[in-house]
Structures are given as structure tokens and as C-alpha cells.
Amino acid sequence: MQTAPGSSPRIAVVGGGIGGLAAAGFLRKYGLQARVFEQAAELTEVGAGVVAAPNAVRLLRSLGGFEAFERTAVPLTAAWQFQRWEDGTVLSSESLVPACEELYGEKTYSAHRADLLAAVRAGVPDEWVTLGARAVDVTPVGDHYRIDLADGSSHEADVVVAADGVHSIVRERFASPQEPEPSGIVAYRSIVPAASAPAGALDPVHTLWLGPDHHFVHYPVSAGRQVNVVAFGPAGSTTDDSWSAETSVKQFRAEFDGWDPRVLALIDASDRVGRWDLLDRPPLPRWSFDGVTLLGDAAHPQFPFYAQGAAQAIEDAVTLAVTLSTTPEDPAGALRRYEALRLERTARIQEVSHGRVHVNHLPDGDAQRERDARLAIGDPLRQNGWIYGHDAEQTARRAEGLEG
Ligand SMILES: Cc1cc2nc3c(=O)[nH]c(=O)nc-3n(C[C@H](O)[C@H](O)[C@H](O)COP(=O)(O)OP(=O)(O)OC[C@H]3O[C@@H](n4cnc5c(N)ncnc54)[C@H](O)[C@@H]3O)c2cc1C
């Protein structure tokens, strides 16, 4: 599909999560317009935390959402602090101050997901967003696309950006009809008020307790008013991959029976406990199809063990905006170049995130002792420089010949 030279394509973004809103914000920054269709009745995020590493933070700054984000996000002083499950022995801890900013020009923050969503949303005009708009199909019609919504209405667009998450209907329609597979791993999450949190849990540290078949992560969010807890274990026989599924504190506690009292205290202080199955999808060989493309979890869902899913969605967003703004008259070409700039990097992050499960969940024994010895001499801040040091906007601008 080609639009007339100089004209802007009609861009529809399906999904108003972190990826979809970042896409809309960056499209606006690069002089294009978009319409976002979000199925929920309001723009909101589940009660959970997120770590924003420098590769995400520099894009938030560029998008204009950084100041709002900084008001409640917690600058972390240490990350990858691995502790032993039964007594909290610190196996390793990476100090971030001042190394993170010195190496990558930005700090690493922890934040409530709602605060990250608000930051990416800041640059998107309200009138661009249609709420309560669940897309049920996207169909090529001549040289454009028709998006059918659940309420029976339909909308036309020249470009469709599917940012509709791991269950993307657009991915299913255009890229792969395969359903995501349950991974056999379940995630528990809760938010604990600061007043109920045990000593140490409010330290600005991304802390990971490792134990047999399980690991348990926490860090402060919401300007230190809350602690985010997310923990992983075997899924067992029940499966539910919706973000809204819940379980009881009792069941969460039973899963971590015998762990350090500080872990149990965080579980006991939980009000509501979310429980959902992590889904597994291998990298796609391609994700742009003429005027349709995928973005964020719709394109490359990943295990959360590198805390990079949202960051990669934001990197996708800026890359897409740069390529589309370079050749608005040839959106299909722009979408192919967007995919080419993103495919290898996102597949690599999917793969390394996947590889962590086994390492994090080793039973006590020789392999666990070898792992702990490796952790003690590891330097994830520098070893992951290819992730944190990447500037997706600059990379795209250079590839498109916008800067040298
Ligand atoms: C336990 C856990 C911890 C994580 N921790 C981190 C972290 O620390 N750092 C990090 O960077 N990432 C983290 N992630 C990953 C991150 O949450 C996701 O990668 C990110 O939310 C993806 O954003 P998205 O916009 O692509 O998809 P989503 O957040 O899933 O948003 C999709 C949006 O599309 C809407 N939608 C869906 N279908 C339709 C439809 N048919 N029509 C209209 N709208 C639709 C949904 O309502 C939703 O608003 C974590 C993930 C998990 C599971």
C-alpha cells in the first residue's frame, strides 16, 4: 500500500497498554497521527511493579514523560541482589550508584505499572484514544484495513499497529494462529503497604531470593509507599493466564513454606494475591505484513526474568515512529524496516530471559553451589550492557539517515 507523497497514513493502534500508548506518543513526537483502540473502559494497569532500566528511561525522557515518572519512581541503589532462600545470605549484589549512570547515562528505577503507563500516556491527546473498544478482527479491504470492534462498529486505517498483548488477535490473524503455551511456571504478585513491610523491604534494591523450584522478587514502588512482590514457582495443575486471576495468601504462603521469615512476612502482609501462568512463545520469524505490524508483547512476549518486556515495547514504539515518519508515503516499507531493526534484538532478549528459569530454580546441591559461586563474581550491569546501553531512538534515526 502506498499513500500519496507527503500525506500521513491513517494509523490505528490496537491496544492502549504501555506499548500502544508509547507508540501513539512517539508517532505524535514524529509528526504523525494515530488512533488507539483499547478494550478496557479506562486506561489502567494491574497492581504490580516494573523495573525501568536505562534503555527504557532514556526513551521516557525523549517522550516527555520522564518528569512525571520521576515523581513516584524509585531510583535503585542496587540490583540483581541475589539472596539464599532459607536465610537471606547475600550471594551477590550489584551496586548501581554511580556505575549505572556513569555507564549508561541514566539510573535504573522501580515503579508501579500505573505510574509507567501514566508517563507514556502523557504525550497522547485524549481524543486519540477510544476506550471500551475491543477489536475482534482486522481485515484487508483493497489498499487499507477494516478494524471491527465488538460493539459492531468498524474503522478504516492504512496502517494497523497491534499492541494488543500476549493474546493478540492481530498476531493470530496475520502472523501465527498458534495459541501461546503455558510454561509450567506460575507467577504470584502482590503490593504490600510500606507500613506492613518487614525491615529491609523498603531499601531501594531489586532483590531476588533463589530457592529450589522457586524464586521471590521484591522492590519498593510508588515513592516508597509500597513494596512490589512477584514470585515464581511450578504451576501445578490449575492454569489461569489472566492478569486478574487471584489466589489466597494461604496458598501463596504454602508455596514458600520454610523460606526466610522476611519472605514470609511479605507474603503475610499481602492484601490481594494475583496468580497467573506465564505463557511461552518462541520468537517469530517476521511480524510485519504489508500495512499491519506487531509491537510489544504481541510481537515478542517474554519471561519477565530480565525485566525488559515493557522496555522492549517502548523501544519498538520509537523505532516504528522513526521509520513511519521517514517514509509516510510507503508505510509497508517503513514497517519492514521497523521489523528489521527490532527482530534480532527482541528475539535475543526473549531467549536469554527464557534461559534464566532453570538457573534461578536449581535445587540445593552441586549445581546450585556452582551457580552461587558464578553469581558472586558476576557483573550483570556490565554483562548486560548490550541491553542497557542501547539507544533505540538513535539507532533508528541513524539507520534511517536522520543523523550521522
Ligand atoms: C510478572 C511480570 C513482571 C514483569 N516485570 C517487568 C519489568 O520489571 N520491566 C519490564 O520492562 N517489563 C516487565 N514485564 C513485562 C511487561 O509487563 C510487558 O512486556 C508489557 O506490559 C507489554 O506491554 P504491551 O503494551 O505490549 O502489552 P500489554 O501490557 O499486555 O497491553 C496490551 C493492551 O491491549 C489491550 N487489548 C488486548 N486485546 C485487545 C483487543 N482485542 N482490542 C483492544 N485492546 C486490546 C489490553 O487491554 C491492554 O491494555 C513483566 C511481566 C510480567 C508478567
CSV table of C-alpha atoms and ligand atoms in Angstrom, one decimal:
chain,number,residue,atom,x,y,z
A,1,MET,CA,0.0,0.0,0.0
A,2,GLN,CA,1.3,3.5,-0.9
A,3,THR,CA,-0.2,6.7,0.3
A,4,ALA,CA,0.2,10.0,-1.7
A,5,PRO,CA,3.6,11.6,-1.2
A,6,GLY,CA,3.6,14.0,1.7
A,7,SER,CA,0.3,12.7,3.2
A,8,SER,CA,0.1,11.0,6.5
A,9,PRO,CA,-1.2,7.4,6.7
A,10,ARG,CA,-4.2,6.7,8.9
A,11,ILE,CA,-2.6,4.8,11.8
A,12,ALA,CA,-4.7,2.6,14.1
A,13,VAL,CA,-3.1,1.2,17.3
A,14,VAL,CA,-4.9,-1.8,18.7
A,15,GLY,CA,-4.3,-1.9,22.5
A,16,GLY,CA,-3.7,1.0,24.9
A,17,GLY,CA,-1.1,-0.6,27.2
A,18,ILE,CA,2.4,0.6,27.8
A,19,GLY,CA,3.4,-0.4,24.2
A,20,GLY,CA,0.4,1.0,22.4
A,21,LEU,CA,0.4,4.4,24.2
A,22,ALA,CA,4.2,4.7,23.8
A,23,ALA,CA,3.7,4.1,20.1
A,24,ALA,CA,1.0,6.8,19.9
A,25,GLY,CA,3.2,9.2,21.9
A,26,PHE,CA,6.2,8.7,19.7
A,27,LEU,CA,4.1,8.9,16.5
A,28,ARG,CA,3.0,12.3,17.7
A,29,LYS,CA,6.5,13.3,18.5
A,30,TYR,CA,7.5,12.4,14.9
A,31,GLY,CA,4.6,14.4,13.4
A,32,LEU,CA,2.2,11.6,12.7
A,33,GLN,CA,-1.3,11.0,14.0
A,34,ALA,CA,-2.8,7.8,15.4
A,35,ARG,CA,-6.0,6.4,16.9
A,36,VAL,CA,-5.7,4.0,19.8
A,37,PHE,CA,-8.4,1.4,20.4
A,38,GLU,CA,-8.3,0.0,23.9
A,39,GLN,CA,-10.7,-2.7,25.1
A,40,ALA,CA,-10.8,-1.6,28.7
A,41,ALA,CA,-13.2,1.1,29.9
A,42,GLU,CA,-10.3,3.1,31.3
A,43,LEU,CA,-6.6,3.3,30.9
A,44,THR,CA,-5.3,1.5,33.9
A,45,GLU,CA,-2.7,-1.1,34.9
A,46,VAL,CA,-2.9,-4.0,37.3
A,47,GLY,CA,-1.3,-3.5,40.8
A,48,ALA,CA,2.2,-4.6,40.1
A,49,GLY,CA,5.6,-3.2,39.7
A,50,VAL,CA,8.1,-2.8,36.9
A,51,VAL,CA,11.8,-2.1,36.7
A,52,ALA,CA,12.8,0.5,34.2
A,53,ALA,CA,16.4,0.2,33.1
A,54,PRO,CA,18.4,2.9,31.3
A,55,ASN,CA,17.3,1.8,27.8
A,56,ALA,CA,13.7,2.5,28.8
A,57,VAL,CA,14.4,5.6,30.9
A,58,ARG,CA,16.2,7.4,28.1
A,59,LEU,CA,13.1,6.9,25.9
A,60,LEU,CA,10.7,8.1,28.6
A,61,ARG,CA,12.9,11.2,28.8
A,62,SER,CA,12.7,11.7,25.0
A,63,LEU,CA,8.9,11.1,25.0
A,64,GLY,CA,8.4,13.9,27.6
A,65,GLY,CA,7.1,11.5,30.3
A,66,PHE,CA,10.2,11.4,32.5
A,67,GLU,CA,9.4,14.2,34.9
A,68,ALA,CA,6.0,12.7,35.8
A,69,PHE,CA,7.6,9.2,36.1
A,70,GLU,CA,10.4,10.5,38.4
A,71,ARG,CA,7.9,11.9,40.9
A,72,THR,CA,7.0,8.4,42.1
A,73,ALA,CA,9.6,6.0,40.6
A,74,VAL,CA,12.3,4.8,43.0
A,75,PRO,CA,15.9,5.2,41.9
A,76,LEU,CA,17.5,1.9,42.7
A,77,THR,CA,20.9,1.8,44.5
A,78,ALA,CA,21.5,-1.9,43.9
A,79,ALA,CA,20.0,-4.6,41.7
A,80,TRP,CA,20.4,-8.3,41.0
A,81,GLN,CA,20.8,-8.7,44.7
A,82,PHE,CA,20.5,-12.5,44.9
A,83,GLN,CA,19.8,-14.0,48.4
A,84,ARG,CA,19.6,-17.5,49.6
A,85,TRP,CA,16.0,-18.7,50.2
A,86,GLU,CA,16.3,-20.1,53.7
A,87,ASP,CA,18.4,-17.5,55.5
A,88,GLY,CA,18.9,-14.5,53.2
A,89,THR,CA,22.6,-15.0,52.7
A,90,VAL,CA,23.6,-12.4,50.1
A,91,LEU,CA,25.1,-14.3,47.2
A,92,SER,CA,25.8,-11.2,45.1
A,93,SER,CA,24.7,-7.6,44.8
A,94,GLU,CA,25.4,-5.1,42.0
A,95,SER,CA,25.8,-1.6,43.2
A,96,LEU,CA,24.1,0.8,40.7
A,97,VAL,CA,25.4,4.1,42.2
A,98,PRO,CA,27.2,5.7,40.5
A,99,ALA,CA,28.0,3.0,37.9
A,100,CYS,CA,24.7,2.8,36.2
A,101,GLU,CA,24.5,6.5,35.3
A,102,GLU,CA,28.2,6.6,34.5
A,103,LEU,CA,28.0,3.7,32.1
A,104,TYR,CA,24.6,4.3,30.5
A,105,GLY,CA,23.7,7.9,31.2
A,106,GLU,CA,20.5,7.0,33.2
A,107,LYS,CA,19.6,5.4,36.5
A,108,THR,CA,17.5,2.3,36.9
A,109,TYR,CA,14.2,2.8,38.6
A,110,SER,CA,11.4,0.7,40.1
A,111,ALA,CA,7.9,1.9,39.6
A,112,HIS,CA,4.2,0.9,39.9
A,113,ARG,CA,3.0,-0.1,36.4
A,114,ALA,CA,0.2,2.5,36.6
A,115,ASP,CA,2.9,5.2,37.0
A,116,LEU,CA,4.8,4.0,34.0
A,117,LEU,CA,1.6,3.9,32.0
A,118,ALA,CA,0.8,7.4,33.1
A,119,ALA,CA,4.3,8.6,32.0
A,120,VAL,CA,3.9,7.1,28.5
A,121,ARG,CA,0.4,8.4,28.2
A,122,ALA,CA,1.4,11.9,29.0
A,123,GLY,CA,2.1,12.7,25.3
A,124,VAL,CA,-1.1,11.2,23.9
A,125,PRO,CA,-4.0,13.5,23.3
A,126,ASP,CA,-7.2,12.2,24.9
A,127,GLU,CA,-9.1,12.4,21.7
A,128,TRP,CA,-6.7,9.9,20.1
A,129,VAL,CA,-7.8,7.2,22.5
A,130,THR,CA,-11.1,5.2,22.2
A,131,LEU,CA,-11.9,3.2,25.3
A,132,GLY,CA,-14.2,0.2,25.6
A,133,ALA,CA,-13.2,-0.6,22.0
A,134,ARG,CA,-12.3,-4.3,21.7
A,135,ALA,CA,-11.1,-5.2,18.3
A,136,VAL,CA,-12.4,-8.5,17.1
A,137,ASP,CA,-11.0,-8.6,13.6
A,138,VAL,CA,-8.7,-6.8,11.2
A,139,THR,CA,-9.4,-7.4,7.5
A,140,PRO,CA,-7.6,-6.1,4.4
A,141,VAL,CA,-10.0,-4.2,2.2
A,142,GLY,CA,-8.5,-3.0,-1.0
A,143,ASP,CA,-5.5,-0.9,-0.2
A,144,HIS,CA,-6.4,-0.4,3.5
A,145,TYR,CA,-7.7,-2.3,6.6
A,146,ARG,CA,-11.0,-2.5,8.4
A,147,ILE,CA,-10.9,-2.9,12.2
A,148,ASP,CA,-14.1,-4.5,13.5
A,149,LEU,CA,-15.0,-3.7,17.1
A,150,ALA,CA,-17.0,-5.9,19.5
A,151,ASP,CA,-19.8,-3.2,19.6
A,152,GLY,CA,-20.4,-3.8,15.9
A,153,SER,CA,-18.7,-0.6,14.7
A,154,SER,CA,-15.8,-0.6,12.3
A,155,HIS,CA,-12.9,1.8,11.4
A,156,GLU,CA,-10.6,2.2,8.5
A,157,ALA,CA,-6.9,2.6,8.6
A,158,ASP,CA,-3.9,2.4,6.3
A,159,VAL,CA,-1.6,1.1,9.0
A,160,VAL,CA,-2.6,-1.2,11.9
A,161,VAL,CA,-0.2,-1.5,14.8
A,162,ALA,CA,-1.1,-4.4,17.0
A,163,ALA,CA,-0.1,-3.7,20.6
A,164,ASP,CA,-2.8,-6.0,22.0
A,165,GLY,CA,-0.5,-8.1,24.2
A,166,VAL,CA,0.3,-11.7,24.5
A,167,HIS,CA,-3.1,-12.9,23.3
A,168,SER,CA,-3.0,-10.6,20.3
A,169,ILE,CA,-5.9,-11.3,17.9
A,170,VAL,CA,-3.9,-9.5,15.1
A,171,ARG,CA,-0.9,-11.7,15.6
A,172,GLU,CA,-3.2,-14.7,15.4
A,173,ARG,CA,-4.8,-13.4,12.2
A,174,PHE,CA,-1.7,-12.3,10.3
A,175,ALA,CA,1.4,-14.0,11.9
A,176,SER,CA,0.6,-17.3,13.6
A,177,PRO,CA,-2.6,-18.9,14.6
A,178,GLN,CA,-0.8,-20.8,17.4
A,179,GLU,CA,-2.0,-20.3,20.9
A,180,PRO,CA,0.6,-19.4,23.5
A,181,GLU,CA,1.7,-22.4,25.5
A,182,PRO,CA,1.6,-22.5,29.3
A,183,SER,CA,5.2,-22.5,30.5
A,184,GLY,CA,4.6,-24.6,33.6
A,185,ILE,CA,5.6,-21.6,35.7
A,186,VAL,CA,3.2,-19.6,37.8
A,187,ALA,CA,3.7,-16.0,39.0
A,188,TYR,CA,2.3,-14.6,42.2
A,189,ARG,CA,2.2,-10.9,42.7
A,190,SER,CA,1.1,-8.6,45.5
A,191,ILE,CA,1.6,-5.0,46.6
A,192,VAL,CA,2.4,-4.5,50.3
A,193,PRO,CA,1.9,-1.2,52.1
A,194,ALA,CA,5.2,0.2,53.4
A,195,ALA,CA,3.8,0.3,57.0
A,196,SER,CA,3.4,-3.6,56.9
A,197,ALA,CA,6.6,-4.4,55.2
A,198,PRO,CA,9.4,-6.1,57.1
A,199,ALA,CA,12.8,-4.4,57.7
A,200,GLY,CA,14.8,-4.1,54.5
A,201,ALA,CA,12.0,-4.5,52.1
A,202,LEU,CA,11.9,-0.7,51.5
A,203,ASP,CA,15.5,-0.5,50.7
A,204,PRO,CA,15.8,0.7,47.1
A,205,VAL,CA,17.2,-2.6,45.9
A,206,HIS,CA,15.9,-5.1,43.3
A,207,THR,CA,16.1,-8.2,45.5
A,208,LEU,CA,15.8,-11.8,44.3
A,209,TRP,CA,15.7,-14.7,46.7
A,210,LEU,CA,16.6,-18.0,45.0
A,211,GLY,CA,15.4,-21.4,46.2
A,212,PRO,CA,14.5,-24.9,44.8
A,213,ASP,CA,11.9,-24.6,42.0
A,214,HIS,CA,11.1,-21.0,43.1
A,215,HIS,CA,12.3,-17.5,43.3
A,216,PHE,CA,10.9,-14.4,45.1
A,217,VAL,CA,11.5,-10.8,44.0
A,218,HIS,CA,10.7,-7.5,45.7
A,219,TYR,CA,11.5,-3.8,45.4
A,220,PRO,CA,9.8,-0.6,46.6
A,221,VAL,CA,7.5,1.4,44.3
A,222,SER,CA,5.2,4.4,44.5
A,223,ALA,CA,7.8,6.7,46.0
A,224,GLY,CA,8.5,4.1,48.7
A,225,ARG,CA,4.9,3.9,49.9
A,226,GLN,CA,4.5,0.3,48.7
A,227,VAL,CA,6.6,-2.8,48.1
A,228,ASN,CA,6.1,-4.8,44.9
A,229,VAL,CA,6.3,-8.5,45.3
A,230,VAL,CA,6.4,-11.0,42.5
A,231,ALA,CA,7.3,-14.7,42.9
A,232,PHE,CA,7.6,-17.7,40.7
A,233,GLY,CA,7.0,-21.4,41.2
A,234,PRO,CA,5.7,-24.5,39.5
A,235,ALA,CA,2.2,-24.1,38.0
A,236,GLY,CA,0.8,-27.4,39.2
A,237,SER,CA,-2.4,-28.5,37.6
A,238,THR,CA,-4.5,-25.3,37.7
A,239,THR,CA,-4.0,-22.8,34.9
A,240,ASP,CA,-5.2,-19.2,34.5
A,241,ASP,CA,-3.2,-16.7,32.5
A,242,SER,CA,-5.4,-13.7,33.0
A,243,TRP,CA,-3.8,-10.8,34.9
A,244,SER,CA,-6.9,-10.5,37.1
A,245,ALA,CA,-6.8,-14.1,38.4
A,246,GLU,CA,-6.3,-14.3,42.2
A,247,THR,CA,-5.3,-16.7,44.9
A,248,SER,CA,-5.2,-16.7,48.7
A,249,VAL,CA,-2.4,-15.5,51.0
A,250,LYS,CA,-2.6,-19.0,52.5
A,251,GLN,CA,-1.8,-20.7,49.2
A,252,PHE,CA,1.0,-18.3,48.4
A,253,ARG,CA,2.5,-18.9,51.8
A,254,ALA,CA,2.2,-22.7,51.4
A,255,GLU,CA,4.2,-22.4,48.2
A,256,PHE,CA,7.1,-20.7,50.1
A,257,ASP,CA,6.9,-22.8,53.3
A,258,GLY,CA,10.2,-22.9,55.1
A,259,TRP,CA,11.7,-19.8,53.5
A,260,ASP,CA,13.3,-17.0,55.4
A,261,PRO,CA,10.9,-15.2,57.8
A,262,ARG,CA,11.3,-11.9,55.9
A,263,VAL,CA,9.9,-13.5,52.7
A,264,LEU,CA,7.0,-15.0,54.7
A,265,ALA,CA,6.4,-11.6,56.4
A,266,LEU,CA,6.0,-10.0,52.9
A,267,ILE,CA,3.6,-12.7,51.9
A,268,ASP,CA,1.6,-12.4,55.1
A,269,ALA,CA,1.3,-8.6,54.6
A,270,SER,CA,-0.2,-9.1,51.2
A,271,ASP,CA,-3.8,-8.0,50.8
A,272,ARG,CA,-4.6,-9.4,47.4
A,273,VAL,CA,-2.5,-12.0,45.7
A,274,GLY,CA,-2.6,-12.3,41.9
A,275,ARG,CA,-1.7,-15.6,40.4
A,276,TRP,CA,-1.2,-16.3,36.7
A,277,ASP,CA,0.6,-18.7,34.4
A,278,LEU,CA,3.5,-17.4,32.4
A,279,LEU,CA,3.0,-18.1,28.8
A,280,ASP,CA,5.6,-19.2,26.4
A,281,ARG,CA,6.1,-18.2,22.8
A,282,PRO,CA,9.2,-18.7,20.7
A,283,PRO,CA,10.4,-15.7,18.6
A,284,LEU,CA,8.5,-15.1,15.4
A,285,PRO,CA,10.5,-15.1,12.1
A,286,ARG,CA,8.7,-11.9,11.0
A,287,TRP,CA,5.9,-9.7,12.3
A,288,SER,CA,5.1,-7.0,9.6
A,289,PHE,CA,2.6,-7.9,6.9
A,290,ASP,CA,2.2,-5.1,4.3
A,291,GLY,CA,0.3,-2.4,6.4
A,292,VAL,CA,0.0,-4.5,9.6
A,293,THR,CA,2.6,-4.9,12.2
A,294,LEU,CA,3.0,-6.1,15.8
A,295,LEU,CA,4.5,-4.3,18.8
A,296,GLY,CA,5.5,-5.2,22.4
A,297,ASP,CA,4.1,-8.5,23.8
A,298,ALA,CA,2.0,-9.1,20.7
A,299,ALA,CA,5.3,-9.5,18.8
A,300,HIS,CA,7.7,-10.9,21.3
A,301,PRO,CA,6.3,-11.9,24.7
A,302,GLN,CA,9.0,-12.9,27.1
A,303,PHE,CA,9.5,-14.4,30.6
A,304,PRO,CA,10.0,-11.4,33.0
A,305,PHE,CA,13.4,-12.6,34.2
A,306,TYR,CA,15.3,-9.7,32.6
A,307,ALA,CA,12.6,-7.1,33.5
A,308,GLN,CA,12.6,-6.0,29.8
A,309,GLY,CA,9.2,-6.6,28.3
A,310,ALA,CA,7.8,-3.1,28.8
A,311,ALA,CA,11.2,-1.6,27.9
A,312,GLN,CA,11.3,-3.5,24.6
A,313,ALA,CA,7.7,-2.4,23.8
A,314,ILE,CA,8.9,1.2,24.3
A,315,GLU,CA,11.9,0.6,22.1
A,316,ASP,CA,9.6,-0.9,19.4
A,317,ALA,CA,7.4,2.2,19.7
A,318,VAL,CA,10.1,4.8,19.0
A,319,THR,CA,11.6,2.6,16.2
A,320,LEU,CA,8.2,2.4,14.5
A,321,ALA,CA,7.6,6.1,14.8
A,322,VAL,CA,11.0,6.9,13.2
A,323,THR,CA,10.6,4.6,10.3
A,324,LEU,CA,7.0,5.6,9.6
A,325,SER,CA,7.8,9.3,9.7
A,326,THR,CA,10.7,8.8,7.3
A,327,THR,CA,8.6,7.3,4.6
A,328,PRO,CA,4.9,8.1,5.4
A,329,GLU,CA,4.1,7.6,1.7
A,330,ASP,CA,5.3,4.0,1.9
A,331,PRO,CA,4.1,2.6,5.2
A,332,ALA,CA,4.7,-1.1,4.2
A,333,GLY,CA,8.3,-0.3,3.6
A,334,ALA,CA,8.6,1.5,6.9
A,335,LEU,CA,7.0,-1.4,8.7
A,336,ARG,CA,9.5,-3.8,7.1
A,337,ARG,CA,12.4,-1.6,8.2
A,338,TYR,CA,11.0,-1.3,11.7
A,339,GLU,CA,10.8,-5.1,11.9
A,340,ALA,CA,14.4,-5.5,10.6
A,341,LEU,CA,15.7,-3.1,13.2
A,342,ARG,CA,13.9,-4.9,16.1
A,343,LEU,CA,13.7,-8.6,15.3
A,344,GLU,CA,17.2,-9.8,16.3
A,345,ARG,CA,17.4,-7.8,19.5
A,346,THR,CA,14.0,-8.8,20.8
A,347,ALA,CA,14.5,-12.4,19.9
A,348,ARG,CA,17.8,-12.4,21.8
A,349,ILE,CA,16.1,-10.9,24.9
A,350,GLN,CA,13.3,-13.5,24.7
A,351,GLU,CA,15.9,-16.2,24.6
A,352,VAL,CA,18.1,-15.0,27.4
A,353,SER,CA,15.0,-14.4,29.6
A,354,HIS,CA,13.9,-18.0,28.9
A,355,GLY,CA,17.3,-19.3,29.8
A,356,ARG,CA,17.1,-17.9,33.3
A,357,VAL,CA,14.3,-20.2,34.6
A,358,HIS,CA,16.5,-23.2,35.0
A,359,VAL,CA,19.3,-21.2,36.7
A,360,ASN,CA,17.0,-19.4,39.1
A,361,HIS,CA,15.2,-22.5,40.2
A,362,LEU,CA,18.0,-25.0,40.9
A,363,PRO,CA,17.5,-27.4,43.8
A,364,ASP,CA,20.2,-27.2,46.5
A,365,GLY,CA,23.2,-29.3,45.6
A,366,ASP,CA,26.4,-29.1,43.5
A,367,ALA,CA,24.8,-27.2,40.5
A,368,GLN,CA,23.3,-24.6,42.9
A,369,ARG,CA,26.7,-24.1,44.6
A,370,GLU,CA,28.4,-23.7,41.3
A,371,ARG,CA,25.7,-21.1,40.3
A,372,ASP,CA,26.1,-19.2,43.5
A,373,ALA,CA,29.9,-19.1,43.0
A,374,ARG,CA,29.3,-17.7,39.5
A,375,LEU,CA,26.8,-15.2,40.8
A,376,ALA,CA,29.4,-14.0,43.3
A,377,ILE,CA,31.9,-13.0,40.6
A,378,GLY,CA,29.2,-11.9,38.1
A,379,ASP,CA,28.7,-8.3,36.9
A,380,PRO,CA,25.2,-8.2,35.3
A,381,LEU,CA,25.3,-4.4,35.0
A,382,ARG,CA,28.2,-4.6,32.5
A,383,GLN,CA,27.4,-8.0,31.1
A,384,ASN,CA,24.0,-6.7,30.1
A,385,GLY,CA,25.5,-3.6,28.5
A,386,TRP,CA,24.1,-4.6,25.2
A,387,ILE,CA,20.6,-4.2,26.7
A,388,TYR,CA,21.0,-1.2,28.9
A,389,GLY,CA,23.4,0.8,26.7
A,390,HIS,CA,21.1,0.6,23.6
A,391,ASP,CA,19.6,3.8,22.4
A,392,ALA,CA,16.7,2.6,20.2
A,393,GLU,CA,15.8,6.1,19.0
A,394,GLN,CA,19.4,6.9,18.0
A,395,THR,CA,19.8,3.5,16.3
A,396,ALA,CA,16.6,4.0,14.3
A,397,ARG,CA,17.5,7.6,13.3
A,398,ARG,CA,20.9,6.6,12.2
A,399,ALA,CA,19.5,3.6,10.2
A,400,GLU,CA,17.0,6.0,8.5
A,401,GLY,CA,19.7,8.5,7.7
A,402,LEU,CA,18.3,11.2,10.1
A,403,GLU,CA,21.6,11.6,11.9
A,404,GLY,CA,25.2,10.5,11.4
B,1,LIG,C1,5.5,-10.9,36.3
B,1,LIG,C2,5.9,-9.9,35.3
B,1,LIG,C3,6.8,-8.9,35.7
B,1,LIG,C4,7.3,-8.0,34.7
B,1,LIG,N1,8.2,-7.1,35.1
B,1,LIG,C5,8.7,-6.3,34.1
B,1,LIG,C6,9.7,-5.3,34.4
B,1,LIG,O1,10.2,-5.3,35.6
B,1,LIG,N2,10.2,-4.5,33.4
B,1,LIG,C7,9.7,-4.5,32.2
B,1,LIG,O2,10.1,-3.8,31.3
B,1,LIG,N3,8.7,-5.4,31.8
B,1,LIG,C8,8.2,-6.3,32.8
B,1,LIG,N4,7.3,-7.2,32.4
B,1,LIG,C9,6.8,-7.2,31.1
B,1,LIG,C10,5.8,-6.2,30.7
B,1,LIG,O3,4.8,-6.1,31.7
B,1,LIG,C11,5.1,-6.4,29.4
B,1,LIG,O4,6.1,-6.8,28.5
B,1,LIG,C12,4.4,-5.2,28.9
B,1,LIG,O5,3.3,-4.9,29.7
B,1,LIG,C13,4.0,-5.3,27.4
B,1,LIG,O6,3.2,-4.2,27.1
B,1,LIG,P1,2.2,-4.3,25.9
B,1,LIG,O7,1.6,-2.9,25.7
B,1,LIG,O8,2.9,-4.9,24.7
B,1,LIG,O9,1.1,-5.3,26.3
B,1,LIG,P2,0.1,-5.3,27.5
B,1,LIG,O10,0.6,-4.6,28.6
B,1,LIG,O11,-0.5,-6.7,27.6
B,1,LIG,O12,-1.1,-4.3,26.9
B,1,LIG,C14,-2.0,-4.8,25.9
B,1,LIG,C15,-3.2,-3.8,25.9
B,1,LIG,O13,-4.0,-4.2,24.8
B,1,LIG,C16,-5.4,-4.3,25.2
B,1,LIG,N5,-6.0,-5.2,24.4
B,1,LIG,C17,-5.8,-6.6,24.3
B,1,LIG,N6,-6.6,-7.1,23.3
B,1,LIG,C18,-7.3,-6.1,22.8
B,1,LIG,C19,-8.3,-6.0,21.7
B,1,LIG,N7,-8.6,-7.1,21.1
B,1,LIG,N8,-8.8,-4.8,21.4
B,1,LIG,C20,-8.4,-3.7,22.0
B,1,LIG,N9,-7.5,-3.7,23.1
B,1,LIG,C21,-6.9,-4.9,23.4
B,1,LIG,C22,-5.3,-4.7,26.7
B,1,LIG,O14,-6.4,-4.4,27.4
B,1,LIG,C23,-4.0,-3.9,27.1
B,1,LIG,O15,-4.3,-2.6,27.6
B,1,LIG,C24,6.8,-8.1,33.4
B,1,LIG,C25,5.8,-9.0,33.0
B,1,LIG,C26,5.4,-9.9,34.0
B,1,LIG,C27,4.3,-10.9,33.6
